[in-house]
mmCIF file of C-alpha atoms in Angstrom:
data_model
loop_
_atom_site.group_PDB
_atom_site.id
_atom_site.type_symbol
_atom_site.label_atom_id
_atom_site.label_comp_id
_atom_site.label_asym_id
_atom_site.label_seq_id
_atom_site.Cartn_x
_atom_site.Cartn_y
_atom_site.Cartn_z
ATOM 1 C CA MET A 1 -178.315 14.386 -52.360
ATOM 2 C CA ILE A 2 -176.875 12.112 -49.785
ATOM 3 C CA PRO A 3 -174.206 9.786 -51.166
ATOM 4 C CA PHE A 4 -174.677 6.054 -50.591
ATOM 5 C CA LYS A 5 -172.188 4.424 -48.352
ATOM 6 C CA ALA A 6 -170.670 1.132 -49.398
ATOM 7 C CA ASP A 7 -172.941 -1.497 -47.894
ATOM 8 C CA ASP A 8 -171.324 -4.971 -47.697
ATOM 9 C CA ARG A 9 -173.176 -6.433 -44.749
ATOM 10 C CA ALA A 10 -175.035 -9.102 -46.777
ATOM 11 C CA LEU A 11 -171.895 -10.054 -48.708
ATOM 12 C CA SER A 12 -170.293 -11.694 -45.655
ATOM 13 C CA SER A 13 -173.078 -14.244 -45.282
ATOM 14 C CA ALA A 14 -173.005 -15.222 -49.001
ATOM 15 C CA ILE A 15 -169.223 -15.724 -48.972
ATOM 16 C CA THR A 16 -169.473 -17.846 -45.824
ATOM 17 C CA HIS A 17 -172.137 -20.004 -47.459
ATOM 18 C CA VAL A 18 -170.055 -20.511 -50.647
ATOM 19 C CA LEU A 19 -166.899 -21.354 -48.674
ATOM 20 C CA THR A 20 -168.802 -23.838 -46.498
ATOM 21 C CA MET A 21 -170.208 -25.580 -49.571
ATOM 22 C CA ALA A 22 -166.752 -25.711 -51.219
ATOM 23 C CA MET A 23 -165.106 -27.206 -48.129
ATOM 24 C CA THR A 24 -167.905 -29.768 -47.747
ATOM 25 C CA THR A 25 -167.548 -30.792 -51.401
ATOM 26 C CA ILE A 26 -163.778 -31.197 -51.051
ATOM 27 C CA LEU A 27 -164.140 -33.278 -47.872
ATOM 28 C CA ILE A 28 -166.769 -35.574 -49.415
ATOM 29 C CA ALA A 29 -164.661 -36.049 -52.574
ATOM 30 C CA GLY A 30 -161.642 -36.938 -50.418
ATOM 31 C CA LEU A 31 -163.747 -39.414 -48.464
ATOM 32 C CA PHE A 32 -164.922 -41.132 -51.672
ATOM 33 C CA LEU A 33 -161.389 -41.332 -53.071
ATOM 34 C CA SER A 34 -159.885 -42.771 -49.903
ATOM 35 C CA SER A 35 -162.683 -45.306 -49.418
ATOM 36 C CA GLY A 36 -162.261 -46.472 -53.040
ATOM 37 C CA ALA A 37 -158.541 -47.047 -52.514
ATOM 38 C CA MET A 38 -159.217 -48.849 -49.237
ATOM 39 C CA LEU A 39 -161.803 -51.107 -50.906
ATOM 40 C CA GLU A 40 -159.327 -51.984 -53.674
ATOM 41 C CA THR A 41 -156.633 -52.854 -51.117
ATOM 42 C CA GLN A 42 -159.070 -55.001 -49.122
ATOM 43 C CA THR A 43 -160.135 -56.867 -52.289
ATOM 44 C CA GLU A 44 -156.507 -57.541 -53.185
ATOM 45 C CA MET A 45 -155.704 -58.835 -49.692
ATOM 46 C CA SER A 46 -158.824 -61.014 -49.689
ATOM 47 C CA THR A 47 -157.850 -62.478 -53.074
ATOM 48 C CA GLU A 48 -154.354 -63.346 -51.828
ATOM 49 C CA GLN A 49 -155.694 -64.980 -48.666
ATOM 50 C CA SER A 50 -158.257 -66.998 -50.629
ATOM 51 C CA LEU A 51 -155.600 -68.192 -53.086
ATOM 52 C CA GLU A 52 -153.332 -69.183 -50.184
ATOM 53 C CA THR A 53 -156.143 -71.156 -48.550
ATOM 54 C CA ILE A 54 -156.976 -72.985 -51.784
ATOM 55 C CA GLY A 55 -153.275 -73.617 -52.446
ATOM 56 C CA GLU A 56 -152.735 -75.080 -48.983
ATOM 57 C CA ARG A 57 -155.776 -77.341 -49.388
ATOM 58 C CA LEU A 58 -154.497 -78.488 -52.794
ATOM 59 C CA ALA A 59 -151.003 -79.105 -51.405
ATOM 60 C CA GLY A 60 -152.536 -81.304 -48.705
ATOM 61 C CA GLU A 61 -154.638 -83.174 -51.259
ATOM 62 C CA ILE A 62 -151.581 -83.698 -53.490
ATOM 63 C CA ALA A 63 -149.609 -85.049 -50.521
ATOM 64 C CA HIS A 64 -152.546 -87.372 -49.782
ATOM 65 C CA VAL A 65 -152.476 -88.705 -53.376
ATOM 66 C CA ASP A 66 -148.716 -89.214 -53.034
ATOM 67 C CA ARG A 67 -149.191 -91.283 -49.851
ATOM 68 C CA LEU A 68 -151.930 -93.368 -51.483
ATOM 69 C CA ALA A 69 -149.751 -93.968 -54.561
ATOM 70 C CA ASP A 70 -146.808 -95.352 -52.548
ATOM 71 C CA ASP A 71 -147.947 -98.867 -53.446
ATOM 72 C CA GLY A 72 -147.754 -98.013 -57.159
ATOM 73 C CA ASP A 73 -151.514 -98.179 -57.618
ATOM 74 C CA ALA A 74 -153.391 -95.709 -59.812
ATOM 75 C CA VAL A 75 -154.962 -92.960 -57.716
ATOM 76 C CA ASN A 76 -157.347 -90.204 -58.829
ATOM 77 C CA ILE A 77 -159.009 -87.668 -56.574
ATOM 78 C CA THR A 78 -161.500 -85.075 -57.765
ATOM 79 C CA THR A 79 -161.692 -81.998 -55.559
ATOM 80 C CA GLU A 80 -164.074 -79.066 -55.532
ATOM 81 C CA HIS A 81 -162.750 -75.556 -54.986
ATOM 82 C CA PRO A 82 -164.343 -72.141 -55.559
ATOM 83 C CA ARG A 83 -164.772 -71.261 -59.252
ATOM 84 C CA THR A 84 -164.056 -67.576 -58.718
ATOM 85 C CA ILE A 85 -162.237 -65.441 -56.210
ATOM 86 C CA ALA A 86 -163.209 -61.769 -56.018
ATOM 87 C CA GLY A 87 -164.981 -62.175 -59.360
ATOM 88 C CA SER A 88 -161.998 -63.698 -61.164
ATOM 89 C CA THR A 89 -161.069 -67.256 -62.128
ATOM 90 C CA TYR A 90 -157.658 -68.650 -61.238
ATOM 91 C CA ARG A 91 -155.164 -71.166 -62.595
ATOM 92 C CA VAL A 92 -152.988 -73.651 -60.669
ATOM 93 C CA HIS A 93 -149.754 -75.138 -61.947
ATOM 94 C CA PRO A 94 -146.830 -76.792 -60.159
ATOM 95 C CA SER A 95 -143.420 -75.176 -60.346
ATOM 96 C CA GLY A 96 -139.969 -76.487 -59.495
ATOM 97 C CA ASP A 97 -138.560 -73.022 -58.837
ATOM 98 C CA CYS A 98 -140.200 -70.784 -56.269
ATOM 99 C CA GLY A 99 -137.360 -68.282 -56.060
ATOM 100 C CA SER A 100 -139.643 -65.310 -56.744
ATOM 101 C CA ASP A 101 -141.092 -65.705 -53.245
ATOM 102 C CA PRO A 102 -138.696 -64.250 -50.645
ATOM 103 C CA LEU A 103 -139.946 -66.667 -47.971
ATOM 104 C CA LEU A 104 -139.197 -69.831 -49.990
ATOM 105 C CA ARG A 105 -135.879 -71.326 -51.040
ATOM 106 C CA ASP A 106 -135.088 -71.452 -54.756
ATOM 107 C CA ASP A 107 -135.050 -75.253 -54.911
ATOM 108 C CA VAL A 108 -138.454 -75.743 -53.250
ATOM 109 C CA GLN A 109 -141.232 -76.978 -55.498
ATOM 110 C CA CYS A 110 -144.541 -75.232 -55.107
ATOM 111 C CA LEU A 111 -147.992 -74.591 -56.482
ATOM 112 C CA ASN A 112 -148.352 -71.360 -58.419
ATOM 113 C CA LEU A 113 -151.876 -69.933 -58.182
ATOM 114 C CA THR A 114 -152.611 -66.976 -60.461
ATOM 115 C CA THR A 115 -155.835 -65.030 -60.977
ATOM 116 C CA GLY A 116 -157.339 -64.783 -64.463
ATOM 117 C CA GLY A 117 -156.137 -61.237 -65.057
ATOM 118 C CA GLY A 118 -152.694 -62.144 -63.761
ATOM 119 C CA GLY A 119 -152.951 -59.479 -61.096
ATOM 120 C CA THR A 120 -152.435 -61.726 -58.099
ATOM 121 C CA GLN A 121 -149.994 -64.612 -57.749
ATOM 122 C CA VAL A 122 -149.476 -66.852 -54.722
ATOM 123 C CA LEU A 123 -146.843 -69.571 -54.240
ATOM 124 C CA VAL A 124 -147.583 -72.454 -51.852
ATOM 125 C CA PRO A 125 -144.786 -74.953 -51.042
ATOM 126 C CA LEU A 126 -145.161 -78.683 -51.710
ATOM 127 C CA PRO A 127 -143.476 -81.574 -49.873
ATOM 128 C CA GLU A 128 -139.867 -82.027 -51.021
ATOM 129 C CA ASP A 129 -139.980 -85.739 -51.865
ATOM 130 C CA LEU A 130 -142.988 -85.352 -54.161
ATOM 131 C CA GLU A 131 -142.792 -86.233 -57.878
ATOM 132 C CA ILE A 132 -145.136 -83.918 -59.767
ATOM 133 C CA ASP A 133 -145.539 -83.085 -63.462
ATOM 134 C CA TYR A 134 -144.558 -79.416 -63.864
ATOM 135 C CA ASP A 135 -146.307 -79.264 -67.255
ATOM 136 C CA SER A 136 -149.705 -80.112 -65.782
ATOM 137 C CA SER A 137 -152.144 -77.413 -64.707
ATOM 138 C CA ALA A 138 -155.749 -76.944 -63.682
ATOM 139 C CA SER A 139 -158.365 -74.212 -63.782
ATOM 140 C CA SER A 140 -160.519 -73.060 -60.902
ATOM 141 C CA GLY A 141 -163.451 -75.160 -59.763
ATOM 142 C CA THR A 142 -163.250 -78.935 -60.111
ATOM 143 C CA ILE A 143 -159.621 -80.094 -60.004
ATOM 144 C CA GLU A 144 -158.540 -83.668 -60.599
ATOM 145 C CA ILE A 145 -155.340 -84.873 -58.953
ATOM 146 C CA GLY A 146 -154.053 -88.160 -60.301
ATOM 147 C CA TYR A 147 -151.030 -90.417 -60.020
ATOM 148 C CA ASP A 148 -149.629 -91.450 -63.418
ATOM 149 C CA GLN A 149 -148.107 -94.935 -63.011
ATOM 150 C CA SER A 150 -146.228 -94.853 -66.318
ATOM 151 C CA GLU A 151 -144.445 -91.585 -65.485
ATOM 152 C CA ASP A 152 -144.353 -92.184 -61.715
ATOM 153 C CA GLU A 153 -145.597 -88.670 -61.007
ATOM 154 C CA ILE A 154 -148.666 -86.740 -59.947
ATOM 155 C CA ARG A 155 -150.639 -84.676 -62.477
ATOM 156 C CA LEU A 156 -153.186 -81.882 -62.116
ATOM 157 C CA GLN A 157 -156.134 -81.646 -64.504
#
């Protein structure tokens, strides 16, 4: 009887196929993971930019109320801003200490805009000679800015 020789010719093609499938799976998984992280970073940056834009608009509107109230008259302005940013609501409140922002001096008053989950916070400076109630705040959407004659300060509602 003639002994069989070891025949491994077909084995090479099966191993190549398995290795190709494994490398393809690893590359696709890496692509999904990196695109997910990139999407999260883009959403975060978009949220910050949107909050900055809204904060700058509000700061301008507050300065406008301050100019109108120079005569001591009662002034109320109702403004419309987006209700959500990247699927989250936000809150606005004035602050007399913006030291947590490295680009602002400690004694500068600012608007503090924070998303609902507290994940993103933006500080926008206000004019220095402005009298504003630091205990007032407003939620996203319709924001009322008013001058309180009795307290001689501006309030957010």
